[in-house]
Coordinates of C-alpha atoms in Angstrom, one line a residue:
M1 CA 50.2 68.0 -18.1
D2 CA 47.5 66.4 -20.0
D3 CA 50.0 63.8 -21.4
T4 CA 51.1 63.0 -17.8
K5 CA 47.5 62.4 -16.6
F6 CA 46.8 60.3 -19.8
S7 CA 49.8 58.2 -19.1
R8 CA 48.9 57.7 -15.5
R9 CA 45.3 56.7 -16.4
R10 CA 46.7 54.3 -19.0
R11 CA 49.0 52.7 -16.5
A12 CA 46.2 52.4 -13.9
W13 CA 43.9 50.9 -16.4
G14 CA 46.5 48.5 -17.5
A15 CA 47.2 47.5 -13.8
M16 CA 43.5 47.0 -13.2
M17 CA 43.1 44.8 -16.3
R18 CA 46.0 42.6 -15.2
T19 CA 44.6 42.2 -11.8
L20 CA 41.2 41.3 -13.2
M21 CA 42.7 38.7 -15.5
M22 CA 44.8 37.3 -12.6
V23 CA 41.6 37.0 -10.6
C24 CA 39.8 35.3 -13.4
A25 CA 42.6 32.8 -13.9
A26 CA 42.8 32.0 -10.2
L27 CA 39.0 31.6 -10.0
T28 CA 39.1 29.2 -12.9
C29 CA 41.9 27.1 -11.3
V30 CA 40.0 27.0 -8.0
L31 CA 36.8 25.9 -9.7
A32 CA 38.6 23.2 -11.5
V33 CA 40.4 21.8 -8.5
F34 CA 37.2 22.0 -6.4
L35 CA 35.2 20.0 -9.0
I36 CA 37.9 17.3 -9.4
A37 CA 38.4 17.0 -5.6
Y38 CA 34.7 16.9 -5.0
V39 CA 34.0 14.2 -7.4
L40 CA 37.0 12.1 -6.4
V41 CA 36.2 12.5 -2.6
K42 CA 32.6 11.5 -3.1
G43 CA 33.3 8.7 -5.7
V44 CA 36.5 6.9 -4.8
P45 CA 35.2 5.6 -1.4
N46 CA 32.3 3.9 -3.3
L47 CA 34.6 2.1 -5.8
S48 CA 35.1 -1.6 -5.1
W49 CA 36.4 -4.6 -7.0
Q50 CA 32.9 -6.2 -6.9
L51 CA 31.4 -3.1 -8.6
L52 CA 34.0 -3.2 -11.4
R53 CA 33.9 -6.9 -12.1
T54 CA 30.2 -7.8 -11.9
K55 CA 27.0 -7.0 -13.7
P56 CA 23.8 -5.7 -12.1
S57 CA 21.3 -8.3 -10.8
Y58 CA 17.8 -7.2 -9.8
L59 CA 17.3 -10.6 -8.1
D60 CA 20.2 -10.4 -5.8
G61 CA 19.9 -6.6 -5.5
T62 CA 23.6 -6.1 -6.5
I63 CA 25.0 -3.4 -8.8
G64 CA 28.0 -3.8 -11.2
I65 CA 29.3 -1.8 -14.0
L66 CA 31.3 -4.4 -16.0
P67 CA 28.9 -4.4 -18.8
D68 CA 29.1 -0.6 -18.9
I69 CA 32.9 -0.7 -19.1
I70 CA 32.8 -3.2 -21.9
S71 CA 30.2 -1.1 -23.8
T72 CA 32.4 2.0 -23.4
V73 CA 35.5 0.2 -24.8
C74 CA 33.6 -1.1 -27.7
M75 CA 32.0 2.3 -28.5
V76 CA 35.4 4.0 -28.4
L77 CA 37.1 1.4 -30.7
A78 CA 34.2 1.2 -33.1
T79 CA 34.0 4.9 -33.5
L80 CA 37.7 5.4 -33.9
L81 CA 38.0 2.6 -36.5
V82 CA 35.6 4.5 -38.7
V83 CA 36.1 8.2 -38.0
L84 CA 39.9 8.2 -38.2
P85 CA 40.2 7.0 -41.8
L86 CA 37.3 9.3 -42.9
G87 CA 38.6 12.4 -41.1
V88 CA 42.3 12.0 -42.2
C89 CA 41.4 11.3 -45.8
A90 CA 39.0 14.3 -45.9
A91 CA 41.7 16.5 -44.5
V92 CA 44.3 15.2 -46.9
Y93 CA 42.0 15.8 -49.8
L94 CA 41.1 19.3 -48.8
T95 CA 44.7 20.4 -48.1
E96 CA 46.7 18.5 -50.7
Y97 CA 44.3 17.8 -53.6
A98 CA 41.4 20.1 -53.8
A99 CA 41.9 22.9 -56.3
N100 CA 38.5 24.5 -56.0
K101 CA 38.7 26.9 -53.2
K102 CA 35.0 27.5 -53.1
L103 CA 34.3 23.8 -52.7
V104 CA 36.9 23.7 -49.9
A105 CA 35.3 26.6 -48.2
V106 CA 31.8 25.0 -48.4
I107 CA 33.1 21.7 -46.9
E108 CA 34.9 23.5 -44.1
Y109 CA 31.8 25.6 -43.4
A110 CA 29.7 22.3 -43.2
A111 CA 32.2 20.8 -40.9
E112 CA 32.1 23.8 -38.6
T113 CA 28.3 23.7 -38.6
L114 CA 28.4 20.0 -37.7
S115 CA 30.7 20.7 -34.8
G116 CA 28.2 23.3 -33.4
I117 CA 25.0 21.2 -33.5
P118 CA 23.7 20.1 -30.1
S119 CA 24.3 16.4 -29.4
I120 CA 20.6 15.7 -28.7
I121 CA 19.9 16.5 -32.3
Y122 CA 22.5 14.0 -33.4
G123 CA 20.7 11.5 -31.2
L124 CA 17.3 12.2 -32.9
V125 CA 18.8 11.9 -36.4
G126 CA 20.8 8.8 -35.5
Q127 CA 17.7 7.1 -34.1
M128 CA 15.7 7.9 -37.3
F129 CA 18.4 7.0 -39.7
F130 CA 20.6 4.4 -38.2
C131 CA 18.2 2.7 -35.8
Q132 CA 15.0 2.7 -37.9
F133 CA 15.8 3.4 -41.6
L134 CA 18.9 1.2 -41.7
G135 CA 17.4 -1.3 -39.3
M136 CA 20.2 -1.2 -36.7
K137 CA 17.7 -0.8 -33.9
K138 CA 19.1 0.5 -30.6
S139 CA 22.6 -0.9 -30.6
L140 CA 26.2 0.1 -29.9
I141 CA 27.1 0.1 -33.6
A142 CA 24.2 2.7 -34.2
G143 CA 25.5 4.8 -31.4
A144 CA 29.1 4.5 -32.8
M145 CA 28.0 5.7 -36.3
T146 CA 26.2 8.6 -34.7
L147 CA 29.4 9.5 -32.8
V148 CA 31.4 9.2 -36.1
I149 CA 29.3 12.0 -37.5
M150 CA 29.8 14.0 -34.3
N151 CA 33.5 13.6 -34.2
L152 CA 34.4 13.8 -37.8
P153 CA 34.8 17.6 -37.8
T154 CA 37.2 17.4 -34.9
I155 CA 39.5 14.9 -36.6
M156 CA 39.3 16.6 -39.9
R157 CA 40.1 20.2 -38.6
T158 CA 42.9 19.1 -36.3
T159 CA 44.5 17.1 -39.1
Q160 CA 44.1 19.9 -41.6
E161 CA 45.8 22.4 -39.3
S162 CA 48.6 19.9 -38.7
L163 CA 49.0 19.4 -42.4
K164 CA 49.4 23.1 -43.0
T165 CA 52.3 23.3 -40.5
V166 CA 54.4 20.9 -42.7
P167 CA 56.8 23.2 -44.7
Q168 CA 56.2 23.5 -48.4
S169 CA 59.9 22.9 -48.9
Y170 CA 59.5 19.3 -47.8
R171 CA 57.0 18.6 -50.5
E172 CA 59.1 20.4 -53.1
G173 CA 62.2 18.5 -52.0
A174 CA 60.3 15.2 -52.5
F175 CA 59.0 16.2 -55.9
G176 CA 62.6 17.1 -56.8
L177 CA 63.8 13.6 -56.0
G178 CA 61.2 12.3 -58.4
A179 CA 58.5 11.2 -55.8
G180 CA 54.8 11.3 -57.0
K181 CA 52.0 13.2 -55.3
W182 CA 50.7 10.2 -53.2
R183 CA 54.2 9.0 -52.3
T184 CA 55.2 12.4 -51.1
I185 CA 52.0 12.7 -48.9
R186 CA 52.5 9.2 -47.5
T187 CA 56.2 9.4 -46.8
V188 CA 56.8 13.1 -46.1
V189 CA 53.6 15.0 -45.3
L190 CA 51.6 12.5 -43.1
P191 CA 54.6 11.5 -40.8
G192 CA 55.1 15.2 -40.2
C193 CA 51.5 15.8 -39.1
V194 CA 51.0 12.7 -37.0
D195 CA 50.8 14.9 -33.9
G196 CA 47.6 16.5 -35.2
V197 CA 46.1 13.1 -35.9
I198 CA 46.9 11.8 -32.4
T199 CA 45.6 15.1 -30.9
G200 CA 42.3 14.8 -32.8
C201 CA 42.1 11.1 -31.8
I202 CA 42.5 12.0 -28.1
L203 CA 39.9 14.8 -28.3
A204 CA 37.5 12.5 -30.0
V205 CA 38.0 9.8 -27.2
G206 CA 37.2 12.4 -24.6
R207 CA 34.0 13.4 -26.4
I208 CA 33.0 9.8 -26.8
L209 CA 33.4 9.1 -23.1
G210 CA 31.4 12.1 -22.1
E211 CA 28.5 11.8 -24.6
T212 CA 25.2 10.9 -23.2
A213 CA 22.2 12.5 -24.9
A214 CA 23.0 11.1 -28.4
L215 CA 23.6 7.6 -27.0
L216 CA 20.3 7.4 -25.1
Y217 CA 18.5 7.7 -28.4
T218 CA 20.7 5.3 -30.4
A219 CA 22.6 2.9 -28.1
G220 CA 20.0 2.6 -25.2
F221 CA 20.9 1.9 -21.6
A222 CA 20.9 -1.9 -21.2
H223 CA 23.4 -3.4 -18.6
T224 CA 23.9 -6.8 -20.0
L225 CA 26.9 -9.0 -20.9
Y226 CA 26.9 -10.6 -24.3
G227 CA 28.6 -13.6 -25.7
G228 CA 30.8 -12.1 -28.4
L229 CA 32.0 -8.9 -29.9
R230 CA 29.4 -8.9 -32.8
E231 CA 26.6 -9.7 -30.5
T232 CA 27.7 -6.8 -28.2
L233 CA 27.9 -4.3 -31.0
E234 CA 24.4 -5.3 -32.4
S235 CA 22.8 -5.1 -29.0
S236 CA 21.8 -2.3 -26.8
G237 CA 24.2 -1.1 -24.2
A238 CA 25.1 1.8 -21.8
T239 CA 28.4 3.5 -21.7
L240 CA 29.8 4.8 -18.5
S241 CA 28.2 8.3 -19.0
V242 CA 24.8 6.8 -19.8
A243 CA 25.0 4.5 -16.8
L244 CA 25.9 7.5 -14.6
Y245 CA 22.7 9.3 -15.8
V246 CA 20.5 6.1 -15.4
Y247 CA 21.8 5.4 -11.8
A248 CA 21.5 9.0 -10.7
K249 CA 18.3 10.1 -12.4
E250 CA 16.2 6.9 -12.8
Q251 CA 17.3 4.8 -9.8
G252 CA 18.5 7.4 -7.3
E253 CA 21.8 5.4 -6.7
F254 CA 24.0 8.4 -6.2
E255 CA 26.8 6.5 -4.6
V256 CA 27.2 4.4 -7.7
A257 CA 26.8 7.5 -9.8
F258 CA 29.6 9.2 -8.0
A259 CA 31.8 6.1 -8.4
I260 CA 31.3 6.2 -12.1
A261 CA 31.9 9.8 -12.1
A262 CA 35.2 9.3 -10.4
I263 CA 36.2 6.8 -13.1
L264 CA 35.3 9.2 -15.8
M265 CA 37.2 12.0 -14.1
V266 CA 40.3 9.9 -13.9
L267 CA 39.9 9.0 -17.6
A268 CA 39.5 12.7 -18.5
L269 CA 42.7 13.6 -16.6
L270 CA 44.6 10.8 -18.2
I271 CA 43.3 11.9 -21.7
N272 CA 44.5 15.5 -21.0
L273 CA 47.8 14.2 -19.8
A274 CA 48.3 12.1 -22.9
A275 CA 47.4 15.0 -25.1
T276 CA 50.0 17.2 -23.3
L277 CA 52.7 14.6 -23.4
T278 CA 52.1 13.8 -27.0
G279 CA 52.3 17.4 -27.9
R280 CA 55.7 17.8 -26.1
Y281 CA 57.0 14.6 -27.6
F282 CA 56.4 15.7 -31.2
K283 CA 57.5 19.2 -30.5
K284 CA 60.9 17.9 -29.3
R285 CA 61.0 15.5 -32.2
R286 CA 60.6 18.3 -34.7
S287 CA 63.1 20.5 -33.1
L288 CA 65.8 17.8 -33.4

């Protein structure tokens, strides 16, 4: 009798937990759909070709986000050009070369600590070190270097986890054919973990696009078009996220802010879609 009551209670508890989890999942989906729909409905009607292809002019009273788009592209490219080699090389060293387990544990702990630090602290450190100590002033390159530090743990960890999924038999087979350590890594291991590198790159791009606090301290919020790439990187500039904050908080231009938010939302959806398609592609490729 007692066993029967216990079984009934257990089944009832299990059914209640399943219902609770289903409600939580449904609530999460509803909130996500509501947020996306709200931003797009409020932002898309405010998008125009003039807004996208012009710069702001206080004399004419016009607003344009072309300088912000260019600054965003330069920020993403400059950050990835530095953080990808650093992150991948660090992951290869920790996974393939490092023999001191204590040293590896310390480096991994430091990387995890870096990933948990609030972004505004990165902004303060970046302002003191890159802008003042190194003399970069408030510029896109100073902001990019700050974002390199912020995204380095992401690239390193995703590459590490992907390296660990490459079977050890692949390495042993390459060694058996007479290949050296570096040749094995370059021709066998790295091609097998390229999905992890791409995933980390996509996640880094998403964080770069959404970062605001750190860039306010290091890159500034100028809306200016410059003559060349070098001049652009060495000058102050606002990314789309920073421009959204400035227009909404400082100038009260909520229509422009929602238009920028719609652009960022579409970019976020495209990044998530790219990550999903990339994962499926490499999963199918490995199963062949």
